[in-house]
Amino acid sequence: MQKELHCFCFVLASIVVVVYGAPNTTEPYSHHSELDLHGQMKLYWNVNGSYITLELHGNTTGWIGMGFSPNGAMTGADMFVGWVASGTAYITDRHGVGNTFPPKDTEQNVELLSGFECDGWTVVKFKRQLAGCESGSDFTITADTIKVIYAYGNTDPTGSDIVGSNYHSTNRGARSLIFLNNGGASTQTITNALTYDMLNVQFPLPQKKTFYSCKVFQLPRLTKKHHIIKFEALVQKGHELNVHHIIVYACTGNITSVQRVGESVECYSANMPLDFYSCNSVVVGWA
């Protein structure tokens, strides 16, 4: 088991980023997600029988891509890269062989439905089977949680396909999504669920109109996979007018200053500990 400290940063406010000019979807979708924290990459999908229709929006006039990954990395990922050049849309089926340029699959098990550019955004709509058709290259979409990776480039390919020089640089990321419904909410009573409260107790209210409070928590160590099935805000009675946002972030990497666990500090300030900057993956939010 790795020895790094897995913890959460608890923030009593949030910064809302609004992205203007995003195009509308080509059809109503029952599911959607923003893949990155700033709304630069958006994914919409519908499931029809044994097929899934995906519509990817990227805030770029270059190429956009996404993929299903076994662990959030490129190696072993099933990828789709598309772009629109001179009014014509393209989509390619690729696979990851490491942190390098992903080659095309021998079989192109993806069907382009449409694509266009609008107000600086690129939209590519395509569909594929839920089942992985090509062994070793295609990913089977199940009802389990799936790691989705994404990336985009600032320019279109100059030839008929992307090449290694069409590098995405830092325009990439990953997040976890559930693509298939589980049949609706269960009425089963769960008796063995674990509950963990993250509380910012005895916090003196500053004499400021807006104050961002950060606190790091160390979660209990678990020996097998668990799922978050519920979250709720715990606001002390009488304090409802003071609490505006609560956001729980996951921290990555090795949190070296263990003594910071349980300490409340002001977020986004010169005195904010550097370790807190590794806590930037949103888990849940409330307002």
Coordinates of C-alpha atoms in Angstrom, one line a residue, residues 20-199:
Y20 CA -19.9 32.1 -22.6
G21 CA -20.6 31.2 -26.2
A22 CA -20.7 27.4 -25.8
P23 CA -22.8 25.9 -28.7
N24 CA -26.1 24.1 -28.1
T25 CA -26.2 20.3 -28.4
T26 CA -27.5 18.8 -31.6
E27 CA -30.2 16.8 -29.8
P28 CA -31.5 16.4 -26.2
Y29 CA -29.1 14.3 -24.0
S30 CA -30.0 12.4 -20.9
H31 CA -26.5 12.7 -19.5
H32 CA -23.7 15.3 -19.7
S33 CA -20.6 16.2 -17.8
E34 CA -17.9 19.0 -17.9
L35 CA -14.6 17.1 -18.2
D36 CA -12.4 19.8 -16.8
L37 CA -12.7 22.4 -14.0
H38 CA -13.1 25.4 -16.3
G39 CA -15.8 24.1 -18.7
Q40 CA -13.4 23.9 -21.7
M41 CA -14.4 20.3 -22.5
K42 CA -18.0 19.1 -22.3
L43 CA -19.3 15.6 -23.0
Y44 CA -23.0 14.6 -23.7
W45 CA -24.3 11.1 -24.3
N46 CA -27.4 8.9 -24.9
V47 CA -27.5 5.2 -24.7
N48 CA -29.8 3.4 -27.3
G49 CA -29.8 -0.4 -27.1
S50 CA -26.3 -1.7 -27.6
Y51 CA -25.0 1.7 -28.9
I52 CA -23.9 4.9 -27.2
T53 CA -24.0 8.3 -28.9
L54 CA -21.4 10.8 -27.7
E55 CA -21.2 14.5 -28.5
L56 CA -17.9 16.2 -27.5
H57 CA -17.6 20.0 -27.3
G58 CA -14.2 21.6 -27.0
N59 CA -13.4 25.3 -26.6
T60 CA -10.9 25.3 -29.5
T61 CA -10.8 25.4 -33.3
G62 CA -8.3 22.6 -33.3
W63 CA -8.7 18.9 -32.6
I64 CA -10.5 17.4 -29.6
G65 CA -10.3 13.9 -28.1
M66 CA -11.5 11.7 -25.3
G67 CA -11.0 8.1 -24.3
F68 CA -11.9 5.3 -21.9
S69 CA -9.0 4.4 -19.8
P70 CA -8.5 1.5 -17.3
N71 CA -6.7 3.7 -14.8
G72 CA -6.8 7.3 -16.0
A73 CA -3.6 7.1 -18.1
M74 CA -3.0 6.8 -21.8
T75 CA -1.7 3.2 -21.7
G76 CA -4.4 0.8 -22.7
A77 CA -7.0 3.5 -23.3
D78 CA -9.6 3.4 -26.1
M79 CA -9.4 6.9 -27.7
F80 CA -11.4 9.0 -30.2
V81 CA -10.0 12.1 -31.8
G82 CA -11.9 14.4 -34.1
W83 CA -11.7 17.8 -35.7
V84 CA -13.4 20.0 -38.3
A85 CA -11.4 21.3 -41.3
S86 CA -12.9 23.4 -44.1
G87 CA -16.4 22.5 -42.9
T88 CA -15.8 18.8 -43.0
A89 CA -15.8 16.8 -39.7
Y90 CA -13.5 13.8 -39.0
I91 CA -13.3 11.2 -36.2
T92 CA -10.7 8.5 -35.6
D93 CA -10.6 5.4 -33.4
R94 CA -7.2 5.1 -31.7
H95 CA -5.5 3.3 -28.7
G96 CA -2.9 4.3 -26.2
V97 CA 0.4 2.6 -26.1
G98 CA 2.0 4.9 -23.4
N99 CA 2.6 8.6 -22.9
T100 CA 3.2 9.0 -26.6
F101 CA 1.3 9.5 -29.9
P102 CA -1.7 7.1 -30.0
P103 CA -1.9 5.1 -33.3
K104 CA -5.0 4.4 -35.2
D105 CA -6.8 1.1 -34.5
T106 CA -6.7 -1.5 -37.3
E107 CA -10.5 -1.5 -37.2
Q108 CA -12.3 1.9 -37.0
N109 CA -15.2 1.0 -34.8
V110 CA -16.7 4.4 -34.6
E111 CA -19.3 6.2 -36.7
L112 CA -19.2 9.9 -37.3
L113 CA -22.7 11.5 -37.1
S114 CA -21.9 15.2 -37.4
G115 CA -19.4 17.9 -36.6
F116 CA -19.0 21.7 -36.8
E117 CA -17.2 24.8 -35.4
C118 CA -19.1 27.6 -33.8
D119 CA -17.8 30.7 -31.9
G120 CA -14.4 29.2 -31.2
W121 CA -15.8 25.8 -30.2
T122 CA -15.4 22.4 -32.0
V123 CA -18.3 19.9 -31.8
V124 CA -17.9 16.3 -32.9
K125 CA -20.8 13.8 -32.6
F126 CA -20.3 10.0 -33.0
K127 CA -21.5 6.6 -31.9
R128 CA -20.0 3.2 -31.2
Q129 CA -21.1 -0.1 -29.7
L130 CA -21.1 -0.5 -25.9
A131 CA -19.2 -3.7 -26.4
G132 CA -15.5 -3.6 -27.3
C133 CA -15.3 -4.9 -30.8
E134 CA -11.5 -5.1 -31.4
S135 CA -9.6 -7.1 -28.9
G136 CA -6.7 -5.2 -27.3
S137 CA -7.9 -1.8 -28.6
D138 CA -11.6 -1.3 -27.8
F139 CA -13.0 -0.7 -24.3
T140 CA -16.3 -2.3 -23.2
I141 CA -18.6 0.3 -21.6
T142 CA -20.3 -1.2 -18.4
A143 CA -22.4 0.2 -15.5
D144 CA -19.2 0.5 -13.4
T145 CA -17.3 3.8 -12.9
I146 CA -15.1 4.5 -15.9
K147 CA -12.0 6.7 -16.1
V148 CA -12.4 9.2 -19.0
I149 CA -9.3 11.0 -20.3
Y150 CA -9.5 14.1 -22.6
A151 CA -7.2 16.4 -24.5
Y152 CA -7.4 19.0 -27.2
G153 CA -5.0 20.9 -29.6
N154 CA -5.0 24.5 -30.7
T155 CA -4.9 23.7 -34.4
D156 CA -6.3 21.2 -36.9
P157 CA -4.0 18.6 -38.5
T158 CA -2.3 19.9 -41.6
G159 CA -2.7 16.6 -43.4
S160 CA -5.4 13.9 -43.4
D161 CA -4.7 12.8 -39.8
I162 CA -3.2 14.0 -36.5
V163 CA 0.5 13.4 -36.1
G164 CA 2.9 13.5 -33.2
S165 CA 3.5 17.3 -33.7
N166 CA -0.2 17.9 -32.9
Y167 CA 0.7 17.7 -29.2
H168 CA -1.9 18.7 -26.6
S169 CA 0.7 20.1 -24.1
T170 CA -1.1 20.7 -20.8
N171 CA -4.6 20.7 -22.5
R172 CA -5.5 17.3 -21.0
G173 CA -7.0 15.6 -17.9
A174 CA -9.1 12.8 -16.6
R175 CA -12.2 12.3 -14.5
S176 CA -14.5 9.4 -13.4
L177 CA -17.9 9.0 -15.0
I178 CA -20.8 6.5 -15.0
F179 CA -22.2 6.1 -18.5
L180 CA -25.0 3.5 -17.9
N181 CA -28.0 3.8 -15.6
N182 CA -28.3 1.1 -12.9
G183 CA -32.1 0.8 -13.3
G184 CA -33.2 3.6 -11.0
A185 CA -32.8 4.5 -7.4
S186 CA -32.8 1.5 -5.0
T187 CA -35.1 1.4 -2.0
Q188 CA -32.8 -1.1 -0.2
T189 CA -31.7 0.0 3.2
I190 CA -28.0 0.0 3.5
T191 CA -26.9 -0.9 7.0
N192 CA -23.1 -1.3 6.6
A193 CA -22.3 2.2 5.0
L194 CA -19.5 4.2 6.5
T195 CA -20.1 7.8 7.5
Y196 CA -17.4 10.4 7.8
D197 CA -18.1 14.0 8.9
M198 CA -15.7 16.8 7.8
L199 CA -16.4 19.7 10.1

